[in-house]
Short mmCIF file of C-alpha atoms and ligand atoms in Angstrom, two decimals:
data_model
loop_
_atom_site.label_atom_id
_atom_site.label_comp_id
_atom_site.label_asym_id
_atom_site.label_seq_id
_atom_site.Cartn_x
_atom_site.Cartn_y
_atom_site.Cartn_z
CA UNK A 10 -16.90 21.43 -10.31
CA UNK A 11 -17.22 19.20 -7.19
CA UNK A 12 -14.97 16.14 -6.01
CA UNK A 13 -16.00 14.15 -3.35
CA UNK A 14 -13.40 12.34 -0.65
CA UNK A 15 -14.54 9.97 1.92
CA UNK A 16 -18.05 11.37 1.28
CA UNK A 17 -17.67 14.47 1.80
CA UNK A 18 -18.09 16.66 -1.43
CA UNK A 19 -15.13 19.71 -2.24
CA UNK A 20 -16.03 22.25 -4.48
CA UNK A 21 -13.10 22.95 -6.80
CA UNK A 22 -12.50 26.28 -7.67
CA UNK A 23 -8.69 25.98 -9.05
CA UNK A 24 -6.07 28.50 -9.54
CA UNK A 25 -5.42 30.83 -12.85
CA UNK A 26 -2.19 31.86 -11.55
CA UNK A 27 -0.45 28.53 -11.08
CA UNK A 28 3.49 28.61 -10.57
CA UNK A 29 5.28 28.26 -13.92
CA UNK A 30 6.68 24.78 -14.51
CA UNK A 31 10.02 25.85 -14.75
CA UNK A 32 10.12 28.03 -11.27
CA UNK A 33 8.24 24.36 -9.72
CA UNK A 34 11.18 22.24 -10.96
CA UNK A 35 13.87 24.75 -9.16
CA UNK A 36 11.75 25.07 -6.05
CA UNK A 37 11.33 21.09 -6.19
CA UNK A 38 15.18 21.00 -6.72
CA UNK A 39 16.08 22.41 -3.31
CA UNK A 40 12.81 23.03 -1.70
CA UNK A 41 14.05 23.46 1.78
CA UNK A 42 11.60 23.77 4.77
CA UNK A 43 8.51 25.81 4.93
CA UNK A 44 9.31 28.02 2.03
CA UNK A 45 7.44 27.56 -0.58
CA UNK A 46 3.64 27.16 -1.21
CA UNK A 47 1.28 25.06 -3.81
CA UNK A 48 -1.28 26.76 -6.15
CA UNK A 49 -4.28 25.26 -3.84
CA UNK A 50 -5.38 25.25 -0.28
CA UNK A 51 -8.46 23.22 1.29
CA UNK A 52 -10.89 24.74 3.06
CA UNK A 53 -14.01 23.82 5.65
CA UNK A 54 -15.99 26.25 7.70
CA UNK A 55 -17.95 25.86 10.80
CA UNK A 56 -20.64 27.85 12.70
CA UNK A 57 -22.76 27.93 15.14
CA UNK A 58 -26.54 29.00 14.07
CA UNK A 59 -29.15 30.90 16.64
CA UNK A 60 -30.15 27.57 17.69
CA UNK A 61 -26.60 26.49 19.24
CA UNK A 62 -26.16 24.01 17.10
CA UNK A 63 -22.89 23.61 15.29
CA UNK A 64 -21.45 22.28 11.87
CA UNK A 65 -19.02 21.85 9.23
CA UNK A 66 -19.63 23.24 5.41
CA UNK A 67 -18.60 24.55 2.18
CA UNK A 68 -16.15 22.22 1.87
CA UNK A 69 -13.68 23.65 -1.09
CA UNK A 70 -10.45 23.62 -2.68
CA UNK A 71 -9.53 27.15 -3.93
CA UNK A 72 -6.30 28.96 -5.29
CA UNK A 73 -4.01 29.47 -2.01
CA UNK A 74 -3.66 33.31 -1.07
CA UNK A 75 -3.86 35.95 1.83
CA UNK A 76 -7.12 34.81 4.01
CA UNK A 77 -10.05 37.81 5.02
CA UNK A 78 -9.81 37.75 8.50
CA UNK A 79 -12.20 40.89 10.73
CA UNK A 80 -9.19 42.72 12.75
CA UNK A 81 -11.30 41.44 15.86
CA UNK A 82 -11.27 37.53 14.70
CA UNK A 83 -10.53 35.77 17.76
CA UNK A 84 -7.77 33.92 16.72
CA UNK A 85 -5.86 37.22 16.28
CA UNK A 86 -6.59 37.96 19.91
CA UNK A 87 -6.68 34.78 22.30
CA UNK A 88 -5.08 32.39 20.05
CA UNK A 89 -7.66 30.05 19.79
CA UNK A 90 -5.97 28.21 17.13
CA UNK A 91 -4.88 24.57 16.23
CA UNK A 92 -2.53 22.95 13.95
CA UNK A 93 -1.30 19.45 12.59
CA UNK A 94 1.78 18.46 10.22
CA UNK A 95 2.05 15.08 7.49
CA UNK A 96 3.56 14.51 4.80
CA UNK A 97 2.54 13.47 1.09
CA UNK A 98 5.20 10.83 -0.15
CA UNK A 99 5.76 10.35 -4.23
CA UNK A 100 6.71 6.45 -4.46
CA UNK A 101 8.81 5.02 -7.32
CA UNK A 102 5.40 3.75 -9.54
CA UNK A 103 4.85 7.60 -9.11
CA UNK A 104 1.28 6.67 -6.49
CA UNK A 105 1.11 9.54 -3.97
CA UNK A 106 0.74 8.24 -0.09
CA UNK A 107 0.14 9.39 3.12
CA UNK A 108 1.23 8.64 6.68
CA UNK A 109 -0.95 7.94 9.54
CA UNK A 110 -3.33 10.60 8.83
CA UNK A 111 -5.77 8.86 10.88
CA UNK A 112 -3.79 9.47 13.87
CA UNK A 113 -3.22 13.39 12.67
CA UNK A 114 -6.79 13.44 12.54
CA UNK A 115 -7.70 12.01 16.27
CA UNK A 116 -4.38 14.40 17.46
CA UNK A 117 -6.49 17.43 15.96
CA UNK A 118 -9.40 16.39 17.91
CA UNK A 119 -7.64 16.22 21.04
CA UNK A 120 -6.17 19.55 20.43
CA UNK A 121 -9.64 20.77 19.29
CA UNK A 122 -11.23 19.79 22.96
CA UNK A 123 -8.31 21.55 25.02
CA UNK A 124 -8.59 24.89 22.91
CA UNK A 125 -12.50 24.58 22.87
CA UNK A 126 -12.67 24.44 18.90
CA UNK A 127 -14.98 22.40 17.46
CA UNK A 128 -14.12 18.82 16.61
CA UNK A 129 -13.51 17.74 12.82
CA UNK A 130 -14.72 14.55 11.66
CA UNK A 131 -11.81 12.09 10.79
CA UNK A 132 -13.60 12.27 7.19
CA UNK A 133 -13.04 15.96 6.62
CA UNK A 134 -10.21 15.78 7.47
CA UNK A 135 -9.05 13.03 4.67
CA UNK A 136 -10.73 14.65 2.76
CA UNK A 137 -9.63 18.03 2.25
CA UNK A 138 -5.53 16.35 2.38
CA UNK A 139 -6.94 14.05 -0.73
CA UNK A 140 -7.90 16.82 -2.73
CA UNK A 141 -5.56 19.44 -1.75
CA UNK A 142 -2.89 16.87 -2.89
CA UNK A 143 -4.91 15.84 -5.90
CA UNK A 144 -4.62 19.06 -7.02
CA UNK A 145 -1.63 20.13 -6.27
CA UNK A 146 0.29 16.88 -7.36
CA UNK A 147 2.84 18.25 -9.42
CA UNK A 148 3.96 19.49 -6.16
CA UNK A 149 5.07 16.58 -4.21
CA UNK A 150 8.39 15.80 -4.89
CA UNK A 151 10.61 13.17 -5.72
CA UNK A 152 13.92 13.50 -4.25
CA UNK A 153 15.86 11.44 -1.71
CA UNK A 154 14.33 11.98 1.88
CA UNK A 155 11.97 14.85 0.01
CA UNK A 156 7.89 15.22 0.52
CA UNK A 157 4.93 17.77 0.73
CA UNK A 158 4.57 18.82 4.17
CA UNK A 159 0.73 18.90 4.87
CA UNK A 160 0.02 21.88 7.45
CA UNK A 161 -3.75 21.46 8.32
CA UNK A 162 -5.05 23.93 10.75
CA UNK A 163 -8.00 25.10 12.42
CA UNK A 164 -8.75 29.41 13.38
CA UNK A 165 -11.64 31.12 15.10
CA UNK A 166 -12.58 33.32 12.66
CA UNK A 167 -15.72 35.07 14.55
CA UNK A 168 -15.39 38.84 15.03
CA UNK A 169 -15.81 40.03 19.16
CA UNK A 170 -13.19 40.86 21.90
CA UNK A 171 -14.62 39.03 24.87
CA UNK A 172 -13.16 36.07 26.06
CA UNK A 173 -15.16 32.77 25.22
CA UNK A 174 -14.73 30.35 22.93
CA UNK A 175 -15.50 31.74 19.24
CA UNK A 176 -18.44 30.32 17.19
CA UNK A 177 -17.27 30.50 13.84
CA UNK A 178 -14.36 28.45 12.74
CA UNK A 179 -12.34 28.04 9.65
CA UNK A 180 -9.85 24.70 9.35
CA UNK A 181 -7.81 25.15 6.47
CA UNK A 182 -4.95 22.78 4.95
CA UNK A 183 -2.21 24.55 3.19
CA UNK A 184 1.14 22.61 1.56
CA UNK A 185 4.96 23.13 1.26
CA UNK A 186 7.12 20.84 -0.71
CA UNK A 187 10.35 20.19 2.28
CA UNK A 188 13.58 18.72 2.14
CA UNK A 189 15.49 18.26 5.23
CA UNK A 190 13.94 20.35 8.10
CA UNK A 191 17.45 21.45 9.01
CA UNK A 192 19.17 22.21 5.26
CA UNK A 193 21.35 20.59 3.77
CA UNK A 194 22.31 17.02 4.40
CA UNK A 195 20.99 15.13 7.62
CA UNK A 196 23.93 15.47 10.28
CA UNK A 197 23.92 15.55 13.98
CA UNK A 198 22.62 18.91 15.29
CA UNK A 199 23.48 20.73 18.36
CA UNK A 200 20.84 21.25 21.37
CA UNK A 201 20.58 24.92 23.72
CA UNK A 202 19.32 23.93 27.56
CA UNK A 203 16.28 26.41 28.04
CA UNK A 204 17.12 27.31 31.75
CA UNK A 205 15.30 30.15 32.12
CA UNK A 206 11.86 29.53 29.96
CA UNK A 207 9.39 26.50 30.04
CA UNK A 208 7.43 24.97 26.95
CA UNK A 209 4.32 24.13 29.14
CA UNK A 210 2.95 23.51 32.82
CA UNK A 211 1.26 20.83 34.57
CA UNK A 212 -2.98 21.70 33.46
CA UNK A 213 -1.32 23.49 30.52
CA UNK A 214 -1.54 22.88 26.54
CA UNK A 215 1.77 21.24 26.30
CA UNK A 216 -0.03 18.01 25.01
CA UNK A 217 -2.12 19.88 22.43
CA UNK A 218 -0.40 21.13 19.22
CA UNK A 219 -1.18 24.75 19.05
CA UNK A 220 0.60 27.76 17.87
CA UNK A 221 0.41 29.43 21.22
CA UNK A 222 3.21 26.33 22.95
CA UNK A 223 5.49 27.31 20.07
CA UNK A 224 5.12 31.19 19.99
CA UNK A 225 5.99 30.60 23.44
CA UNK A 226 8.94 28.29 23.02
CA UNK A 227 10.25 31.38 20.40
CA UNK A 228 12.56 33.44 22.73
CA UNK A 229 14.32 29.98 23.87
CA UNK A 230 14.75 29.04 20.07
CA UNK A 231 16.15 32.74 20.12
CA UNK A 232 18.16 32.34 22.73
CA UNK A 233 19.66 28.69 21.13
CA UNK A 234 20.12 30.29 18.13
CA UNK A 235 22.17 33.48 19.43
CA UNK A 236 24.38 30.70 20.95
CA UNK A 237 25.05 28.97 17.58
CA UNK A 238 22.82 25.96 18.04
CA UNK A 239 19.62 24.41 15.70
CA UNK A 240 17.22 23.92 18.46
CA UNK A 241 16.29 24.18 22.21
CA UNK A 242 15.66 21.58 24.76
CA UNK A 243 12.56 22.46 27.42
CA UNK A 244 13.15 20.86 31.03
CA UNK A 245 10.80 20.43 33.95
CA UNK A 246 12.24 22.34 36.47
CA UNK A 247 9.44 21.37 39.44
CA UNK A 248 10.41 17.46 38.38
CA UNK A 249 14.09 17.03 38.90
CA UNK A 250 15.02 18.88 34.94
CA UNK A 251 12.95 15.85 33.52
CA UNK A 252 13.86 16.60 29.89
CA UNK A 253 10.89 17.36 27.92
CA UNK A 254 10.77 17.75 24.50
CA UNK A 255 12.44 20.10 21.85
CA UNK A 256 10.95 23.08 20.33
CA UNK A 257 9.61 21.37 17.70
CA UNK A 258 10.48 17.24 18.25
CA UNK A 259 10.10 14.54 20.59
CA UNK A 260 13.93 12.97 22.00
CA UNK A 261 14.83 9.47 22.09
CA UNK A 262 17.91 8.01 23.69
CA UNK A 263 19.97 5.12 22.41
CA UNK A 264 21.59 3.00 25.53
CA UNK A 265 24.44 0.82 26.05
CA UNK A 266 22.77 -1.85 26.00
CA UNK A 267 20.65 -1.19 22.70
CA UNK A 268 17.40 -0.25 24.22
CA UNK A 269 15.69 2.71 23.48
CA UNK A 270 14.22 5.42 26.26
CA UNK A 271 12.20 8.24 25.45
CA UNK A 272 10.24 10.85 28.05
CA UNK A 273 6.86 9.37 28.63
CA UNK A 274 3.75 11.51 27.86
CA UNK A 275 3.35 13.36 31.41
CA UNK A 276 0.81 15.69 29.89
CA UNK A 277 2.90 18.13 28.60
CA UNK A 278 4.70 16.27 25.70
CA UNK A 279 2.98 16.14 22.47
CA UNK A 280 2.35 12.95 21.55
CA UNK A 281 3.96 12.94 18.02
CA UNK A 282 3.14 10.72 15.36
CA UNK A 283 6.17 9.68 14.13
CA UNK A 284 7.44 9.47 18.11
CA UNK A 285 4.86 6.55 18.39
CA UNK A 286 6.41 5.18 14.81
CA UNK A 287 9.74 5.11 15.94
CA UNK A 288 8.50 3.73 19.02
CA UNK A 289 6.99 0.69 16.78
CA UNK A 290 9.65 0.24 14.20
CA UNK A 291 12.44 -0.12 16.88
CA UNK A 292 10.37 -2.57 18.28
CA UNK A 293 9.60 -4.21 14.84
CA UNK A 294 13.13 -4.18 15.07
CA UNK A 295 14.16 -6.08 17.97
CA UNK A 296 15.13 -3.15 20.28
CA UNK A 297 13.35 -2.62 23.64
CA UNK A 298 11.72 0.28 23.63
CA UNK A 299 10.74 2.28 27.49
CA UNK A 300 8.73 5.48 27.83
CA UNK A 301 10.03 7.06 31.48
CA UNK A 302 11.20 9.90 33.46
CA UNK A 303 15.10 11.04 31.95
CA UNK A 304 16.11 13.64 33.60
CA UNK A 305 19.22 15.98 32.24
CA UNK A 306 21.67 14.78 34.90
CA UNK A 307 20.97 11.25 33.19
CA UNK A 308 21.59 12.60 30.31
CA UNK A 309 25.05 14.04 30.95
CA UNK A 310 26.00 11.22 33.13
CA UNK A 311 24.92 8.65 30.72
CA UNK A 312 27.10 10.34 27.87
CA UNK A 313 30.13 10.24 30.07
CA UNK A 314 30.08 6.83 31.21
CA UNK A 315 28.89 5.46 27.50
CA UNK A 316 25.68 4.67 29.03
CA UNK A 317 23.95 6.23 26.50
CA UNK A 318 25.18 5.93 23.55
CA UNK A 319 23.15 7.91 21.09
CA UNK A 320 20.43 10.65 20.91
CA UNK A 321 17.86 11.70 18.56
CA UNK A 322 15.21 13.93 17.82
CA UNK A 323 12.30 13.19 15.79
CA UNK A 324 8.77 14.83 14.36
CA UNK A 325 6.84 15.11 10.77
CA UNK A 326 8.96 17.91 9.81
CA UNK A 327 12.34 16.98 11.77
CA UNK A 328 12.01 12.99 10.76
CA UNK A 329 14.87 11.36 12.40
CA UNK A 330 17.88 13.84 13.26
CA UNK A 331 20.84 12.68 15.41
CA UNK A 332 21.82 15.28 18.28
CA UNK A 333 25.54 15.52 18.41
CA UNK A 334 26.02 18.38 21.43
CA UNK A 335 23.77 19.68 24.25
CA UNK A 336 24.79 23.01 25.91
CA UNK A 337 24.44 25.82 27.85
CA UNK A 338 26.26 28.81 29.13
CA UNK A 339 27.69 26.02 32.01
CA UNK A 340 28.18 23.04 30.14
CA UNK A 341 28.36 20.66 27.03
CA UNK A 342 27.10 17.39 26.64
CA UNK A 343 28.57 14.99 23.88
CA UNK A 344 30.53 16.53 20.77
CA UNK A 345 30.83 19.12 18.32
CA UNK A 346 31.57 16.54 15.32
CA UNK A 347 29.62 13.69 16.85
CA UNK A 348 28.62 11.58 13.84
CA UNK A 349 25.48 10.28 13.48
CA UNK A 350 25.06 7.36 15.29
CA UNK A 351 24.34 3.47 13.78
CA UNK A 352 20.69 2.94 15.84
CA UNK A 353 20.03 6.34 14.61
CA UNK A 354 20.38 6.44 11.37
CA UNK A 355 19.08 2.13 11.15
CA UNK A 356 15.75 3.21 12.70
CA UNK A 357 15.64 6.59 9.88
CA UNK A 358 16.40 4.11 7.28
CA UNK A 359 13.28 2.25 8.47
CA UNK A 360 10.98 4.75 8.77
CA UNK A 361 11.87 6.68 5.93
CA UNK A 362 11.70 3.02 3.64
CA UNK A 363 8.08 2.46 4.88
CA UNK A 364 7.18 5.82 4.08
CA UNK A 365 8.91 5.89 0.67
CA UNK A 366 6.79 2.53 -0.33
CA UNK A 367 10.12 0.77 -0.56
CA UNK A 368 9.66 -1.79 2.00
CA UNK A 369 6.53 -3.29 3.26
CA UNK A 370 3.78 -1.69 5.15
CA UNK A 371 3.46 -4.29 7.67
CA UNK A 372 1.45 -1.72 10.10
CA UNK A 373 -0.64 -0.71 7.35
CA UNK A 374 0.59 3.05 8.02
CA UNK A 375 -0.08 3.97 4.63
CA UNK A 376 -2.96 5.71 2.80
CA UNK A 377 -2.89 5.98 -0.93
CA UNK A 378 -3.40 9.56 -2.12
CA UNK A 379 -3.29 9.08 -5.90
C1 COI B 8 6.08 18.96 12.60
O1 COI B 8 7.07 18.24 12.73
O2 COI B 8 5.18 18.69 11.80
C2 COI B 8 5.92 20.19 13.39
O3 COI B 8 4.85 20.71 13.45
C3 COI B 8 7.10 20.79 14.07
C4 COI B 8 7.61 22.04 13.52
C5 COI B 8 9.03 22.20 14.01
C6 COI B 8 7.58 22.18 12.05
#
């Protein structure tokens, strides 16, 4: 059977060995982060042919399992790999939406160019998300602050161990039902200073979302975990400890004075999707909004004379999570049972409400799935 999606044609070849009903519901129930996978994964392949010329085909949704990979692929090798995350969102009426994915898309591409992959066309990439989600519908939950975390990727798959950039490509989207990225209920989390280890240089990929800035940012996360916090905060230490980003999310900071400030894209921030959201909605909202230089002595002076009043961390996965304590072996920054602050939680509320369907889509952010 074929589907087609934005004109571009999927050939379904659907699973045998779907997950019982009963074991969905349970997973759905408390699905946590990045556990659990749907009976389905979309599919694309590229190559380039004796000629030099390059394209995408074979365009398919088939059951989700282990992929064939040659032991000399290049992606195993030089890590010539790419990767995006969005969410599916199950609205009241029970439609199925998506956020943004048009930015996701043109983020991919940018990614694509600094890792040399091929580029995807925005198309394909709508596409395979429509009917990976089409098929695996019964998958997207309905819970309070729940979705299906989209994880669309792109590999080298050509076999050879010298280094260029491959010529056969595979982009792939695979899907997780998620809760809160952190467990439980959202609270503030707590925030390890990476002294010692930088997410990306100046010239570097820190702008492109690929697996090799967060294998890299790994030992840090380590290193925050062994010290009893949920995530790790990279500084620049050639630019006066301008903060960064997270391991995983962009930062915002609340002020006195109700603005909002948030590290401006230097080249190597990633430029998240639901950073530029937040950036919108709080603007939608009222609140000046200013993309500059903080640096981590701002930070710990602005906490101590109430100059900042609030922090947060946001991405696909992380959505809006108040920080409550940054540390290191030296110092802390805020407090232990810092609650989660009013601005915060207001601009979650938001974002989460536009995404749920529940208030209106005034950006038109959303794309309807099913
Ligand atoms: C996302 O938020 O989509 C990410 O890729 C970040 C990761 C921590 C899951």
């Amino acid at each position: 059977m074929t589907q087609t999606a934005h004109g571009v044609e999927f050939k379904q070849r659907l699973s045998h060995r779907r997950v019982p009903d009963q074991e969905r519901a349970l997973i759905l129930a408390n699905p946590g982060f990045g556990d659990y996978f749907t009976d389905h994964t979309a599919v694309i392949d590229y190559k380039v042919d004796a000629t030099g010329t390059g394209g995408w085909a074979h365009a398919r949704i088939e059951p989700y399992g282990p992929i064939y990979l040659d032991p000399s692929a290049a992606v195993l090798h030089y890590g010539q790999e790419i990767f995006e995350g969005l969410k599916a969102y199950r609205h009241s009426d029970g439609s199925i939406w998506t956020f943004r994915p048009e930015a996701n898309a043109a983020r991919l591409n940018r990614s694509a160019r600094r890792l040399a992959l091929p580029e995807l066309p925005p198309a394909y990439f709508l596409g395979a998300i429509r009917e990976l989600v089409r098929a695996d519908r019964d998958w997207v939950p309905a819970g309070d602050g729940q979705a299906l975390y989209l994880r669309p990727f792109m590999i080298a798959t050509e076999a050879f161990l010298g280094v260029r950039p491959a010529r056969e490509f595979s982009f792939r989207v695979i899907a997780s039902p998620a809760g809160n990225y952190f467990g439980g209920e959202v609270k503030p989390i707590s925030i390890w200073i990476s002294r010692e280890y930088a997410r990306a240089g100046r010239g570097g990929t820190g702008a492109a979302k690929c697996g090799g800035n967060y294998a890299a940012s790994l030992v840090a996360q380590q290193e925050a975990e062994a010290n009893g916090c949920n995530q790790v905060l990279f500084l620049d230490p050639f630019n006066d400890n301008a903060i960064e980003e997270l391991g995983g999310m962009n930062l915002f900071f609340v002020m006195m004075d109700g603005s909002l400030a948030t590290p401006g894209l230097t080249g190597t921030i990633l430029e998240g999707v639901t950073r530029m959201s937040v950036m919108q909605v709080a603007k939608d909202m009222g609140l000046k909004v200013v993309e500059r230089q903080i640096t981590l002595d701002e930070w710990r002076d602005g906490v101590e004379s109430g100059q900042i009043t609030e922090v947060f961390a946001c991405g696909t996965a992380a959505v809006i999570t108040p920080i409550g304590l940054l540390r290191d072996t030296f110092e802390t920054i805020g407090h232990e049972n810092a609650l989660a602050g009013e601005t915060t939680m207001a601009i979650r509320e938001q974002l989460l409400s536009i995404q749920m369907g529940a208030v209106s889509d005034t950006h038109a952010w959303l794309t309807r799935l099913i």
